[in-house]
PDB file of C-alpha atoms in Angstrom:
ATOM      1  CA  GLN A   1     -18.517   0.322   0.083  1.00  0.00           C
ATOM      2  CA  VAL A   2     -15.401  -0.912   2.060  1.00  0.00           C
ATOM      3  CA  GLN A   3     -13.621   1.811   4.613  1.00  0.00           C
ATOM      4  CA  LEU A   4      -9.891   1.860   4.707  1.00  0.00           C
ATOM      5  CA  VAL A   5      -8.356   3.550   7.728  1.00  0.00           C
ATOM      6  CA  GLU A   6      -4.579   4.385   7.402  1.00  0.00           C
ATOM      7  CA  SER A   7      -2.029   4.836  10.335  1.00  0.00           C
ATOM      8  CA  GLY A   8       1.350   5.266  10.400  1.00  0.00           C
ATOM      9  CA  GLY A   9       3.909   7.500   8.455  1.00  0.00           C
ATOM     10  CA  GLY A  10       5.698  10.448   9.731  1.00  0.00           C
ATOM     11  CA  SER A  11       8.976  11.875   9.094  1.00  0.00           C
ATOM     12  CA  VAL A  12      12.422   9.877   9.200  1.00  0.00           C
ATOM     13  CA  GLN A  13      16.238  10.417   8.223  1.00  0.00           C
ATOM     14  CA  ALA A  14      17.426   8.474   5.195  1.00  0.00           C
ATOM     15  CA  GLY A  15      18.299   4.696   6.153  1.00  0.00           C
ATOM     16  CA  GLY A  16      15.261   4.715   8.468  1.00  0.00           C
ATOM     17  CA  SER A  17      12.201   2.876   8.803  1.00  0.00           C
ATOM     18  CA  LEU A  18       8.345   3.042   9.157  1.00  0.00           C
ATOM     19  CA  ARG A  19       5.278   0.707   9.100  1.00  0.00           C
ATOM     20  CA  LEU A  20       2.037   1.703   7.682  1.00  0.00           C
ATOM     21  CA  SER A  21      -1.227  -0.165   8.462  1.00  0.00           C
ATOM     22  CA  CYS A  22      -4.199  -0.076   6.750  1.00  0.00           C
ATOM     23  CA  ALA A  23      -7.597  -1.689   8.360  1.00  0.00           C
ATOM     24  CA  ALA A  24     -10.610  -2.533   6.575  1.00  0.00           C
ATOM     25  CA  SER A  25     -14.160  -2.455   7.420  1.00  0.00           C
ATOM     26  CA  GLY A  26     -15.162  -5.799   6.102  1.00  0.00           C
ATOM     27  CA  TYR A  27     -13.708  -8.588   4.048  1.00  0.00           C
ATOM     28  CA  THR A  28     -15.298  -9.066   0.815  1.00  0.00           C
ATOM     29  CA  TYR A  29     -14.398  -9.762  -2.485  1.00  0.00           C
ATOM     30  CA  SER A  30     -13.894  -5.829  -2.886  1.00  0.00           C
ATOM     31  CA  THR A  31     -10.979  -6.472  -0.613  1.00  0.00           C
ATOM     32  CA  HIS A  32      -9.321  -9.214  -2.064  1.00  0.00           C
ATOM     33  CA  CYS A  33      -6.427  -7.245  -3.229  1.00  0.00           C
ATOM     34  CA  MET A  34      -5.193  -4.450  -1.035  1.00  0.00           C
ATOM     35  CA  GLY A  35      -1.780  -2.586  -0.981  1.00  0.00           C
ATOM     36  CA  TRP A  36      -0.310   0.606  -1.611  1.00  0.00           C
ATOM     37  CA  PHE A  37       0.269   3.616  -3.998  1.00  0.00           C
ATOM     38  CA  ARG A  38       1.843   6.769  -3.246  1.00  0.00           C
ATOM     39  CA  GLN A  39       2.065  10.229  -5.043  1.00  0.00           C
ATOM     40  CA  ALA A  40       4.641  12.508  -4.619  1.00  0.00           C
ATOM     41  CA  PRO A  41       4.217  16.591  -5.609  1.00  0.00           C
ATOM     42  CA  GLY A  42       3.926  16.997  -9.372  1.00  0.00           C
ATOM     43  CA  LYS A  43       4.071  12.932  -9.869  1.00  0.00           C
ATOM     44  CA  GLU A  44       1.562  10.602 -10.978  1.00  0.00           C
ATOM     45  CA  ARG A  45       0.087   8.174  -8.426  1.00  0.00           C
ATOM     46  CA  GLU A  46       2.388   4.951  -8.298  1.00  0.00           C
ATOM     47  CA  GLY A  47       1.811   1.386  -7.510  1.00  0.00           C
ATOM     48  CA  VAL A  48       4.031   0.343  -4.596  1.00  0.00           C
ATOM     49  CA  ALA A  49       2.918  -2.962  -3.196  1.00  0.00           C
ATOM     50  CA  ARG A  50      -0.233  -5.227  -3.003  1.00  0.00           C
ATOM     51  CA  ILE A  51      -0.999  -8.222  -1.557  1.00  0.00           C
ATOM     52  CA  TYR A  52      -3.733 -10.879  -3.032  1.00  0.00           C
ATOM     53  CA  ARG A  53      -5.149 -11.760   0.194  1.00  0.00           C
ATOM     54  CA  ILE A  54      -6.687 -15.120  -0.406  1.00  0.00           C
ATOM     55  CA  VAL A  55      -3.157 -16.786  -1.061  1.00  0.00           C
ATOM     56  CA  GLY A  56      -1.100 -14.365   0.530  1.00  0.00           C
ATOM     57  CA  SER A  57       1.149 -13.565  -2.943  1.00  0.00           C
ATOM     58  CA  THR A  58       2.747  -9.945  -3.093  1.00  0.00           C
ATOM     59  CA  TYR A  59       4.010  -8.089  -5.389  1.00  0.00           C
ATOM     60  CA  TYR A  60       5.962  -4.831  -5.418  1.00  0.00           C
ATOM     61  CA  ALA A  61       7.469  -2.120  -7.507  1.00  0.00           C
ATOM     62  CA  ASP A  62      10.980  -2.058  -8.778  1.00  0.00           C
ATOM     63  CA  SER A  63      12.065   0.915  -6.539  1.00  0.00           C
ATOM     64  CA  VAL A  64      11.199  -0.965  -3.298  1.00  0.00           C
ATOM     65  CA  LYS A  65      11.717  -4.454  -3.978  1.00  0.00           C
ATOM     66  CA  GLY A  66      14.084  -5.718  -0.928  1.00  0.00           C
ATOM     67  CA  ARG A  67      12.999  -2.696   1.151  1.00  0.00           C
ATOM     68  CA  PHE A  68       9.623  -2.640   1.674  1.00  0.00           C
ATOM     69  CA  THR A  69       7.725  -5.771   2.722  1.00  0.00           C
ATOM     70  CA  ILE A  70       3.492  -6.152   2.686  1.00  0.00           C
ATOM     71  CA  SER A  71       1.736  -8.290   4.892  1.00  0.00           C
ATOM     72  CA  GLN A  72      -1.452  -9.111   6.502  1.00  0.00           C
ATOM     73  CA  ASP A  73      -3.370  -9.996   9.613  1.00  0.00           C
ATOM     74  CA  ASN A  74      -6.631 -11.501   8.687  1.00  0.00           C
ATOM     75  CA  ALA A  75      -7.969 -11.803  11.928  1.00  0.00           C
ATOM     76  CA  LYS A  76      -7.580  -7.672  12.281  1.00  0.00           C
ATOM     77  CA  ASN A  77      -8.507  -7.471   8.901  1.00  0.00           C
ATOM     78  CA  THR A  78      -5.360  -5.222   8.377  1.00  0.00           C
ATOM     79  CA  VAL A  79      -2.660  -4.976   5.703  1.00  0.00           C
ATOM     80  CA  TYR A  80       0.879  -3.713   7.000  1.00  0.00           C
ATOM     81  CA  LEU A  81       3.664  -2.185   4.923  1.00  0.00           C
ATOM     82  CA  GLN A  82       6.998  -2.244   6.578  1.00  0.00           C
ATOM     83  CA  MET A  83       9.369   0.213   5.012  1.00  0.00           C
ATOM     84  CA  ASN A  84      12.900  -0.140   5.732  1.00  0.00           C
ATOM     85  CA  SER A  85      16.202   1.620   4.093  1.00  0.00           C
ATOM     86  CA  LEU A  86      13.932   4.719   3.152  1.00  0.00           C
ATOM     87  CA  ASN A  87      15.687   7.478   1.194  1.00  0.00           C
ATOM     88  CA  PRO A  88      14.262  10.638   0.117  1.00  0.00           C
ATOM     89  CA  GLU A  89      12.945   9.751  -3.133  1.00  0.00           C
ATOM     90  CA  ASP A  90      10.354   7.763  -1.341  1.00  0.00           C
ATOM     91  CA  THR A  91       8.815  10.780   0.054  1.00  0.00           C
ATOM     92  CA  ALA A  92       5.108  10.948  -1.034  1.00  0.00           C
ATOM     93  CA  MET A  93       1.723  10.527   0.618  1.00  0.00           C
ATOM     94  CA  TYR A  94       0.722   7.090   0.743  1.00  0.00           C
ATOM     95  CA  TYR A  95      -2.625   5.636   0.075  1.00  0.00           C
ATOM     96  CA  CYS A  96      -4.037   2.569   1.002  1.00  0.00           C
ATOM     97  CA  ALA A  97      -6.274   0.801  -1.541  1.00  0.00           C
ATOM     98  CA  ALA A  98      -8.537  -2.286  -1.845  1.00  0.00           C
ATOM     99  CA  GLY A  99     -10.074  -3.715  -4.909  1.00  0.00           C
ATOM    100  CA  PRO A 100     -11.357  -7.079  -6.417  1.00  0.00           C
ATOM    101  CA  ALA A 101      -8.953 -10.064  -7.023  1.00  0.00           C
ATOM    102  CA  ARG A 102      -8.290  -8.976 -11.015  1.00  0.00           C
ATOM    103  CA  SER A 103      -7.102  -5.438  -9.510  1.00  0.00           C
ATOM    104  CA  CYS A 104      -3.900  -7.393  -8.447  1.00  0.00           C
ATOM    105  CA  VAL A 105      -3.122  -8.167 -12.067  1.00  0.00           C
ATOM    106  CA  ARG A 106      -2.020  -4.353 -12.917  1.00  0.00           C
ATOM    107  CA  TRP A 107      -2.582  -2.716  -9.937  1.00  0.00           C
ATOM    108  CA  ASN A 108      -3.748   0.330 -11.593  1.00  0.00           C
ATOM    109  CA  PRO A 109      -5.821   3.158  -9.699  1.00  0.00           C
ATOM    110  CA  THR A 110      -8.662   2.671 -12.293  1.00  0.00           C
ATOM    111  CA  GLU A 111      -9.617  -0.680 -10.867  1.00  0.00           C
ATOM    112  CA  ILE A 112      -9.507   0.503  -6.987  1.00  0.00           C
ATOM    113  CA  GLY A 113     -12.689   0.444  -5.414  1.00  0.00           C
ATOM    114  CA  SER A 114     -11.685   1.949  -2.018  1.00  0.00           C
ATOM    115  CA  TRP A 115      -9.226   4.258  -0.998  1.00  0.00           C
ATOM    116  CA  GLY A 116      -7.364   5.111   2.477  1.00  0.00           C
ATOM    117  CA  GLN A 117      -7.269   8.872   3.829  1.00  0.00           C
ATOM    118  CA  GLY A 118      -3.849   8.861   2.906  1.00  0.00           C
ATOM    119  CA  THR A 119      -0.629   9.498   5.298  1.00  0.00           C
ATOM    120  CA  GLN A 120       2.507  11.255   4.476  1.00  0.00           C
ATOM    121  CA  VAL A 121       5.664   9.818   4.354  1.00  0.00           C
ATOM    122  CA  THR A 122       8.979  12.266   4.477  1.00  0.00           C
ATOM    123  CA  VAL A 123      12.402  10.870   4.327  1.00  0.00           C
ATOM    124  CA  SER A 124      15.154  13.459   4.889  1.00  0.00           C
ATOM    125  CA  SER A 125      18.718  13.251   3.629  1.00  0.00           C
TER     126      SER A 125
END
């Protein structure tokens, strides 16, 4: 099973920026799609962004479009999530996730094969 190690996160004021990183232990068919989910207290886990690594196609939730950017460094087997213009509604635990290529279609938690440990993002007003 692929191991995912997350870094980044923390606390910022509204309007600030943070960058999350997710390093995968290997590049296999099970990491062809990588990205992030987030979960706030009392809410369901929500897909935030993902990247289809073979061609670099990116997909975003409507709530983060224009503010978040997902990218990859294949040499480091690492995916990044740059989060700008953060607001309190972005406060959540963010989980890196990886799955086969088909998981990029719906980005549903049930199709994810590997999860990171999670990192907290807190945005204060």
